[in-house]
């Protein structure tokens, strides 16, 4: 155990975590030059396309130190985007140390601070790594000052590297060996292991990633999951050397995987404790705090026959993404589906893409919404996240919406634009402080519903990518909430209903009507599209009918002949309107969700 080191790489998004992981894999010989590719640990197509890490990945690095000792370094690479911070919190529990990567040209950013405090809570040894020193804009001395001032760490312990050029990687490995403490634990005690991740293999069932704190596990052992008392016989144990590498056993302090023929997907819960069935440990390990989703949207299969497949796909995806929550839902317009909870809009997009790619499903989504607290006049309170569940306004005494406390770090020249954006979104400024001569930290209280749609994109565009953003949930505050219904041919479409602040109701209804007009194909009769609050229409667009020229065969003669033909057509259209119904294409549902910038 003295020669094992468990560490993870944490950082703000785009500060070079995956590139550093690539260099560590190369220098320790885990991957040869012929099989190497960039972002080696980003295994999903979506990760490689978007250039972001979504999943934590673990790998064992064999390394011989300058002192001649053979070490085993267990690396867990983590995401940097705020929407995937739950992945980071789980990776930290399995480690004793963390490499905190900071971009030499951008310095300490909002997510750097958030991840730093998460690592501090777990009492990890934190090694600052200053990356991208090869860039012309790199300022290592300024970043060292920020490390001392913002993080309170020793700037002299920081390792300056260029992961892209491969400069200083040896120093990082030496720092891990000498500064990160070896794991503690008793190999002779009963097995005590924490599940920090798992994924589904179509041939082997659930593959469970765990960190052993005490005891050992080997093939043939009967193990028990402490949360639901399910028992299984271990078929294989091993570690990750990019691919799975079987080992005769796993011992205390190690990070690895077990395969036990687990076919019941719901038995494996991230954060659960694994022990031996015949020699259990005294108590379960402290798992992770349960994640609270902030964005809700309903997923419906385009073909109702795919409902069962969607249910199975969500179960399997939850294994790999423990922050996803879902429950059954029904819509009169779209049939049966699932109401899903996410940590943010990027998380929602990624889950939708994974369901469509990995499980070959075609889906319709409803407009994302947040959880509102509704108080009735008789004193009752309920929480709703679905506009379809909004009660009769006559019974409602008050409505409260969730607020977040947002920390935005921005260069000074973009300060005015960032403040304007926050005030536009009904934000209340709480604090403003200069971190140094050029960077300002702003603290705003913002309604979560206003941050949902395109706040992050707008923030990045007005600050040319330099402003960084992190937030935490604050409380529910009283708001003027209204339910906007969308009516197509006087029929209410429940999947397009939305809960919005009264000031935004008109603009949101108008925008939805305009987009639907572009997307819904023309019918043989006139189709009105209306936005309404209760019985009051606040916006309207009309899709004009397709018309056959019935007067074409009528040339010359009296005008009454033409009028007679047009009246006959009018009667026919009236009858058609009574029996005709308008089918809304999938593209129309997606068009309503799009932000203004995407048009």
XYZ file of C-alpha atoms in Angstrom:
599
model
C 0.000 0.000 0.000
C 2.939 2.364 0.609
C 3.592 2.458 -3.143
C 0.000 3.300 -4.187
C -1.076 6.894 -4.884
C -4.715 7.775 -5.671
C -5.149 11.192 -7.276
C -7.494 13.082 -9.622
C -7.111 16.069 -11.941
C -9.479 18.997 -11.308
C -9.712 22.368 -13.062
C -11.892 24.978 -14.712
C -13.223 23.975 -18.157
C -10.582 24.165 -20.950
C -7.560 24.504 -18.664
C -5.954 21.331 -20.052
C -6.914 18.413 -17.774
C -7.381 15.873 -20.592
C -4.136 16.947 -22.313
C -2.198 16.499 -19.048
C -3.812 13.054 -18.605
C -2.663 12.188 -22.178
C 0.957 13.088 -21.363
C 0.875 11.099 -18.097
C -0.399 8.042 -20.039
C 2.397 8.412 -22.592
C 5.275 9.016 -20.197
C 4.318 6.035 -17.979
C 4.031 3.800 -21.068
C 0.335 2.875 -20.609
C -0.275 3.683 -24.289
C 2.311 3.356 -27.027
C 2.807 6.023 -29.699
C 1.145 3.837 -32.369
C -2.174 3.557 -30.453
C -2.197 7.063 -28.986
C -4.808 9.673 -29.934
C -5.648 13.042 -28.347
C -8.044 13.040 -25.352
C -7.320 9.366 -24.748
C -9.616 9.168 -21.713
C -12.557 10.888 -23.446
C -14.187 7.733 -24.800
C -17.570 9.099 -25.934
C -18.087 10.603 -29.399
C -19.890 13.591 -27.845
C -16.855 14.355 -25.624
C -14.497 14.346 -28.587
C -16.805 16.423 -30.811
C -17.459 19.106 -28.220
C -13.943 19.029 -26.745
C -15.265 18.605 -23.198
C -14.988 15.852 -20.601
C -18.369 14.537 -19.424
C -17.430 11.344 -17.570
C -14.749 10.736 -14.943
C -12.399 7.985 -16.175
C -9.936 6.023 -14.052
C -6.650 4.414 -15.150
C -3.628 2.858 -13.399
C -0.209 4.381 -14.220
C 2.875 2.250 -13.392
C 5.754 4.645 -12.583
C 9.331 4.126 -11.391
C 10.359 7.158 -9.319
C 13.765 8.836 -9.318
C 14.371 6.981 -6.047
C 14.124 3.683 -7.985
C 10.854 2.600 -6.296
C 8.045 1.137 -8.432
C 4.789 3.090 -7.777
C 1.195 2.458 -8.866
C -0.605 5.740 -9.516
C -4.412 5.567 -9.793
C -5.530 8.562 -11.871
C -9.138 9.763 -12.169
C -9.681 12.421 -14.874
C -12.705 14.669 -14.146
C -14.941 17.110 -16.096
C -14.576 20.890 -15.743
C -18.046 22.224 -16.654
C -20.306 23.332 -13.774
C -23.089 20.970 -14.997
C -20.886 17.933 -14.241
C -19.608 18.960 -10.804
C -21.294 15.873 -9.286
C -18.865 13.682 -11.271
C -16.002 15.632 -9.673
C -17.367 15.247 -6.118
C -17.529 11.449 -6.577
C -14.008 11.231 -8.000
C -12.622 13.175 -5.012
C -13.988 10.615 -2.509
C -11.865 7.880 -4.137
C -8.597 9.894 -3.847
C -6.036 11.182 -1.350
C -4.680 13.951 -3.551
C -5.647 16.273 -6.417
C -3.781 18.083 -9.189
C -5.374 21.528 -9.496
C -4.622 22.634 -13.079
C -4.597 26.396 -13.749
C -4.225 28.017 -17.176
C -1.127 30.282 -17.196
C -2.870 32.805 -19.469
C -6.272 32.902 -17.707
C -5.381 32.358 -14.047
C -7.727 31.231 -11.265
C -11.350 31.081 -12.524
C -14.760 30.462 -10.915
C -14.819 26.680 -11.408
C -11.174 26.449 -10.250
C -12.313 27.902 -6.916
C -15.427 25.696 -6.725
C -13.414 22.489 -7.355
C -10.667 23.653 -4.956
C -13.186 24.012 -2.107
C -14.684 20.583 -2.922
C -11.205 19.042 -2.631
C -10.564 20.922 0.638
C -13.788 19.508 2.135
C -12.502 15.984 1.421
C -9.205 16.928 3.118
C -7.110 16.104 0.036
C -3.495 17.067 -0.608
C -3.744 19.696 -3.380
C -0.852 20.220 -5.827
C -1.217 23.361 -8.006
C -0.120 22.814 -11.635
C 0.342 25.862 -13.885
C -0.356 24.687 -17.455
C 0.092 26.275 -20.921
C 3.373 28.078 -20.082
C 4.202 27.857 -23.829
C 1.478 30.399 -24.727
C 2.588 33.974 -25.604
C 0.025 35.340 -23.077
C 1.252 33.101 -20.213
C 2.133 34.941 -16.985
C 3.421 32.376 -14.480
C 4.358 34.920 -11.801
C 0.859 36.483 -11.836
C -0.750 33.033 -11.521
C 1.553 32.231 -8.563
C 0.350 35.443 -6.882
C -3.273 34.347 -7.475
C -2.529 30.868 -6.045
C -1.278 32.490 -2.850
C -3.980 35.165 -2.620
C -7.119 33.357 -3.905
C -6.377 29.779 -2.827
C -4.055 30.240 0.136
C -1.637 27.600 -1.220
C 2.163 27.790 -1.309
C 3.030 29.222 -4.760
C 6.504 27.623 -4.586
C 4.949 24.139 -4.573
C 3.274 24.869 -7.946
C 4.636 22.900 -10.911
C 4.893 24.918 -14.156
C 4.243 22.724 -17.214
C 3.132 22.703 -20.820
C 1.005 19.575 -21.264
C 0.801 20.167 -25.023
C 4.608 20.327 -25.448
C 5.264 17.695 -22.744
C 7.360 20.083 -20.598
C 7.572 19.419 -16.831
C 5.515 16.173 -16.800
C 8.249 14.269 -14.871
C 8.079 16.944 -12.135
C 4.303 16.395 -11.844
C 4.808 12.638 -11.329
C 7.519 13.261 -8.714
C 5.247 15.749 -6.898
C 2.453 13.107 -6.816
C 4.829 10.455 -5.420
C 6.291 12.707 -2.703
C 3.349 14.950 -1.732
C 0.231 12.738 -2.040
C -0.062 10.459 1.031
C -0.431 6.690 0.473
C -3.911 5.258 1.206
C -4.758 4.081 4.726
C -6.698 0.889 5.401
C -6.483 -2.611 6.838
C -6.159 -5.442 4.273
C -7.096 -7.982 6.969
C -10.361 -6.254 7.986
C -13.761 -7.147 6.430
C -14.231 -5.783 2.895
C -15.374 -2.166 2.759
C -15.507 -0.571 -0.730
C -17.280 2.456 -2.170
C -18.965 2.409 -5.620
C -18.033 5.672 -7.325
C -19.153 4.787 -10.849
C -20.501 1.945 -13.012
C -21.464 1.249 -16.595
C -23.391 -1.321 -18.605
C -21.740 -3.962 -20.763
C -24.170 -5.866 -23.033
C -22.228 -9.140 -22.519
C -21.120 -8.934 -18.862
C -23.912 -6.924 -17.209
C -23.085 -4.058 -14.845
C -19.385 -3.299 -14.393
C -18.866 -1.636 -10.998
C -15.962 0.799 -10.376
C -14.933 0.908 -6.738
C -12.370 2.175 -4.300
C -11.388 -0.321 -1.567
C -10.868 1.161 1.889
C -10.486 -2.098 3.875
C -10.163 -5.806 3.124
C -9.802 -7.509 -0.246
C -12.039 -9.007 -2.941
C -11.307 -11.818 -5.433
C -13.249 -13.947 -7.934
C -15.509 -16.468 -6.189
C -16.313 -14.166 -3.211
C -19.971 -13.538 -2.391
C -20.440 -9.772 -2.093
C -23.366 -7.764 -0.777
C -24.555 -4.247 -1.633
C -25.439 -2.654 1.714
C -28.153 -0.315 0.379
C -30.547 -2.985 -0.901
C -28.965 -6.210 0.476
C -28.548 -7.731 -3.006
C -25.884 -10.486 -3.083
C -23.772 -11.555 -6.053
C -20.842 -13.879 -6.768
C -17.736 -12.093 -8.097
C -16.647 -13.370 -11.541
C -13.739 -11.030 -12.249
C -11.690 -8.329 -10.517
C -9.232 -5.993 -12.170
C -7.961 -2.512 -12.894
C -8.200 -0.098 -15.838
C -5.157 0.218 -18.070
C -7.324 2.076 -20.626
C -8.908 -1.349 -21.331
C -9.991 -3.666 -18.490
C -7.064 -5.698 -17.115
C -8.083 -8.692 -14.920
C -6.139 -9.151 -11.644
C -6.281 -12.097 -9.195
C -7.628 -9.781 -6.440
C -8.099 -6.163 -5.347
C -6.731 -5.040 -1.949
C -7.311 -2.108 0.425
C -6.280 1.255 -1.036
C -6.758 0.186 -4.669
C -9.126 1.530 -7.321
C -10.521 -1.068 -9.746
C -13.599 -2.836 -11.057
C -15.599 -5.972 -10.343
C -17.891 -8.003 -12.616
C -20.459 -10.158 -10.832
C -23.103 -10.908 -13.467
C -25.326 -8.063 -12.227
C -28.243 -8.022 -14.668
C -30.668 -6.041 -12.459
C -29.589 -2.525 -13.329
C -31.290 -0.844 -10.345
C -29.293 -2.938 -7.809
C -26.136 -0.892 -8.392
C -26.278 2.543 -6.798
C -23.450 5.030 -6.969
C -22.322 5.844 -3.405
C -23.308 2.400 -2.050
C -20.926 0.296 0.074
C -19.854 -3.193 -1.063
C -18.914 -5.817 1.565
C -18.640 -9.602 1.837
C -21.919 -11.484 2.408
C -20.428 -13.899 4.989
C -18.168 -11.342 6.739
C -19.786 -7.905 6.465
C -18.226 -4.667 7.724
C -19.778 -2.970 10.767
C -21.210 0.090 9.009
C -21.589 1.548 5.531
C -19.231 4.229 4.267
C -20.531 7.761 4.050
C -21.721 7.959 0.427
C -22.215 11.141 -1.544
C -24.757 13.803 -0.820
C -27.817 13.184 -2.964
C -27.775 15.422 -5.985
C -30.626 17.899 -6.476
C -31.604 18.415 -10.130
C -32.352 22.017 -11.089
C -33.684 21.709 -14.665
C -36.651 19.525 -15.612
C -37.866 18.408 -19.022
C -40.092 15.589 -20.276
C -38.816 13.070 -22.834
C -41.349 11.336 -25.081
C -40.579 8.722 -27.757
C -41.789 9.801 -31.237
C -43.188 6.301 -31.716
C -45.261 5.145 -28.733
C -43.922 1.583 -29.327
C -40.476 2.792 -28.127
C -41.720 3.610 -24.608
C -40.334 0.376 -23.074
C -37.003 0.869 -24.839
C -36.786 4.424 -23.463
C -37.421 3.093 -19.917
C -34.593 0.525 -20.251
C -32.246 3.103 -21.846
C -32.776 5.584 -18.976
C -32.052 2.831 -16.403
C -28.775 1.945 -18.139
C -27.801 5.596 -18.557
C -28.416 6.269 -14.859
C -25.737 3.661 -14.028
C -23.224 5.815 -15.855
C -24.688 9.192 -14.853
C -25.858 9.135 -11.241
C -27.035 12.768 -11.327
C -29.875 11.937 -13.754
C -33.333 11.510 -12.168
C -36.548 10.418 -13.907
C -40.164 9.450 -13.229
C -43.126 8.433 -15.411
C -45.099 11.201 -17.107
C -48.092 11.474 -19.449
C -49.180 14.120 -21.951
C -52.455 14.240 -23.874
C -50.587 15.475 -26.956
C -47.561 13.181 -26.818
C -48.620 10.073 -24.858
C -46.432 8.307 -22.266
C -42.927 9.492 -21.432
C -40.601 10.393 -18.562
C -40.086 13.584 -16.564
C -36.314 13.895 -16.166
C -34.225 16.092 -13.847
C -30.812 17.518 -14.860
C -28.034 19.630 -13.338
C -28.157 22.171 -16.153
C -28.966 22.722 -19.816
C -25.690 21.227 -21.107
C -26.416 18.109 -19.031
C -29.877 17.912 -20.663
C -28.369 18.206 -24.177
C -25.772 15.524 -23.463
C -28.354 13.072 -22.068
C -30.615 13.636 -25.089
C -27.700 13.041 -27.493
C -26.578 9.909 -25.643
C -30.093 8.440 -25.711
C -30.380 9.095 -29.437
C -26.899 7.800 -30.335
C -26.202 4.976 -27.905
C -29.759 3.582 -27.778
C -31.003 4.630 -31.233
C -34.118 6.434 -29.949
C -36.028 9.353 -31.535
C -37.290 11.744 -28.853
C -39.435 14.837 -28.363
C -38.524 17.155 -25.462
C -40.715 19.651 -23.649
C -39.506 23.142 -22.713
C -37.081 22.959 -19.736
C -38.455 24.347 -16.464
C -37.418 24.684 -12.811
C -39.145 23.729 -9.542
C -41.652 26.294 -8.255
C -43.180 26.386 -4.788
C -46.928 27.096 -4.981
C -48.853 28.242 -1.868
C -52.655 27.829 -1.765
C -55.124 30.140 -0.017
C -55.976 27.319 2.435
C -52.342 27.203 3.654
C -51.140 24.148 1.689
C -47.857 24.206 -0.272
C -46.826 22.048 -3.235
C -43.707 21.863 -5.451
C -44.261 21.662 -9.207
C -41.792 21.431 -12.086
C -44.313 20.659 -14.821
C -46.546 23.432 -16.248
C -49.317 20.833 -16.761
C -49.570 20.469 -12.953
C -50.078 24.214 -12.339
C -53.317 24.642 -10.296
C -56.244 27.011 -10.935
C -54.874 30.593 -10.452
C -57.961 31.436 -8.349
C -56.744 29.020 -5.625
C -53.130 30.229 -5.574
C -52.070 32.663 -2.826
C -48.413 33.006 -3.875
C -45.721 31.385 -6.019
C -41.995 31.171 -5.244
C -39.199 30.505 -7.718
C -35.657 29.203 -7.043
C -32.840 31.749 -6.816
C -29.142 31.036 -7.171
C -26.085 32.880 -5.889
C -23.848 33.290 -8.941
C -20.132 34.099 -8.758
C -18.799 35.600 -11.984
C -15.100 36.368 -12.467
C -14.477 38.681 -15.424
C -11.680 40.899 -16.808
C -12.325 44.538 -15.930
C -13.029 45.720 -19.508
C -16.182 43.536 -19.750
C -17.572 44.568 -16.349
C -20.315 46.895 -17.678
C -21.654 44.365 -20.195
C -21.744 41.561 -17.599
C -23.613 43.715 -15.038
C -26.127 44.785 -17.745
C -26.734 41.125 -18.664
C -27.359 40.153 -15.020
C -29.766 43.074 -14.422
C -31.655 42.204 -17.651
C -32.170 38.745 -16.145
C -33.755 40.226 -12.977
C -30.510 39.813 -11.029
C -29.699 41.625 -7.759
C -26.059 42.594 -7.235
C -24.703 41.507 -3.843
C -20.987 42.080 -4.033
C -18.217 43.317 -6.295
C -14.532 43.005 -5.486
C -11.298 43.409 -7.406
C -9.203 40.217 -7.171
C -6.210 42.030 -8.707
C -5.587 44.930 -11.096
C -7.429 43.351 -14.011
C -9.983 40.802 -12.641
C -13.268 41.515 -10.876
C -15.489 39.070 -8.978
C -19.221 39.831 -9.137
C -21.760 38.145 -6.883
C -25.386 38.250 -8.083
C -28.626 36.689 -6.876
C -30.371 35.460 -10.041
C -33.632 33.582 -10.700
C -32.663 30.111 -11.930
C -35.340 30.206 -14.673
C -33.566 33.210 -16.265
C -30.173 31.466 -16.210
C -31.550 28.295 -17.795
C -31.829 29.171 -21.430
C -28.875 31.054 -22.841
C -27.274 32.945 -19.952
C -23.993 30.989 -20.094
C -23.680 31.439 -23.880
C -24.448 35.158 -23.668
C -21.927 35.607 -20.841
C -19.212 33.901 -22.891
C -19.960 35.946 -26.027
C -20.026 39.387 -24.343
C -16.760 38.655 -22.492
C -15.078 36.976 -25.510
C -14.836 33.757 -23.532
C -12.951 35.224 -20.560
C -15.721 35.472 -17.933
C -16.257 32.362 -15.806
C -19.398 31.399 -13.969
C -20.238 29.194 -10.996
C -23.388 29.033 -8.881
C -25.022 27.440 -5.871
C -28.714 27.118 -4.987
C -29.905 29.795 -2.543
C -33.640 29.708 -1.716
C -37.160 30.093 -3.127
C -38.363 33.721 -3.377
C -41.844 35.094 -4.087
C -42.454 35.873 -7.752
C -45.251 36.953 -10.120
C -45.733 33.651 -11.955
C -48.151 32.972 -14.818
C -48.849 29.916 -16.957
C -48.716 30.585 -20.691
C -50.650 28.069 -22.814
C -50.119 27.613 -26.536
C -53.264 26.839 -28.564
C -53.044 25.396 -32.079
C -56.380 25.548 -33.939
C -58.024 26.389 -30.563
C -56.671 23.100 -29.073
C -54.393 23.493 -26.046
C -51.038 21.696 -26.582
C -49.957 20.746 -23.050
C -46.370 19.909 -24.097
C -45.804 23.550 -25.139
C -47.171 25.170 -21.947
C -44.652 27.124 -19.868
C -44.425 28.865 -16.504
C -42.872 32.328 -16.820
C -42.555 35.602 -14.931
C -45.470 37.928 -15.801
C -43.088 40.539 -17.339
C -41.759 37.945 -19.815
C -45.089 36.298 -20.678
C -45.904 38.419 -23.751
C -42.448 38.148 -25.387
C -42.154 34.385 -24.738
C -45.692 33.704 -26.071
C -45.066 35.849 -29.149
C -41.760 34.105 -29.880
C -43.342 30.639 -29.543
C -46.226 31.555 -31.881
C -43.857 32.966 -34.519
C -41.694 29.849 -34.467
C -44.647 27.470 -34.653
C -45.992 29.381 -37.649
C -42.720 28.682 -39.493
C -42.656 25.003 -38.552
C -46.278 23.768 -38.839
C -47.156 22.918 -42.465
C -50.065 24.770 -44.097
C -53.452 23.032 -44.027
C -56.484 23.373 -46.314
C -58.088 25.584 -43.664
C -56.937 28.609 -41.671
C -54.982 27.620 -38.496
C -54.727 30.147 -35.641
C -51.793 29.785 -33.217
C -52.413 31.609 -29.951
C -50.587 32.281 -26.697
C -52.958 32.622 -23.733
C -52.915 33.241 -19.978
C -56.102 31.583 -18.753
C -58.856 32.797 -21.093
C -56.966 35.920 -22.217
C -55.192 35.722 -25.594
C -51.877 37.648 -25.466
C -50.292 36.663 -28.805
C -51.524 35.293 -32.119
C -50.202 34.181 -35.499
C -52.285 32.701 -38.338
C -51.202 30.048 -40.817
C -53.005 30.917 -44.040
C -54.735 28.022 -45.841
C -53.676 26.319 -49.030
C -56.226 27.359 -51.678
C -57.269 25.748 -54.886
C -58.169 28.284 -57.549
C -61.834 27.259 -58.046
C -62.536 30.235 -60.337
C -59.935 29.129 -62.929
C -62.540 27.470 -65.158
C -64.841 30.500 -64.909
C -63.993 33.007 -67.674
C -66.180 35.902 -68.617
C -69.854 36.075 -67.708
C -71.489 37.471 -64.598
C -69.559 38.070 -61.331
C -72.236 36.109 -59.410
C -70.927 32.893 -60.995
C -67.502 33.468 -59.373
C -69.111 34.416 -56.052
C -71.189 31.250 -56.079
C -68.051 29.082 -56.572
C -66.142 30.945 -53.811
C -69.080 30.575 -51.371
C -69.194 26.861 -52.101
C -65.459 26.603 -51.354
C -65.947 28.569 -48.128
C -68.624 26.138 -46.943
C -66.366 23.184 -47.713
C -63.479 24.731 -45.735
C -65.804 25.349 -42.754
C -66.806 21.670 -42.726
C -63.170 20.612 -43.110
C -62.168 22.752 -40.142
C -64.622 20.850 -37.940
C -63.176 17.450 -38.807
C -59.549 18.367 -39.609
C -56.882 18.223 -36.924
C -53.387 19.703 -37.066
C -50.437 17.386 -36.420
C -47.412 19.212 -35.028
C -44.036 17.967 -36.352
C -41.125 17.206 -33.993
C -39.121 20.107 -35.436
C -41.808 22.492 -34.123
C -41.326 21.297 -30.519
C -37.558 21.726 -30.860
C -37.916 25.161 -32.518
C -39.793 26.495 -29.475
C -36.888 25.409 -27.227
C -34.232 27.218 -29.253
C -32.734 30.437 -27.919
C -32.711 33.685 -29.900
C -28.978 33.354 -30.674
C -29.434 30.032 -32.461
C -31.753 31.383 -35.160
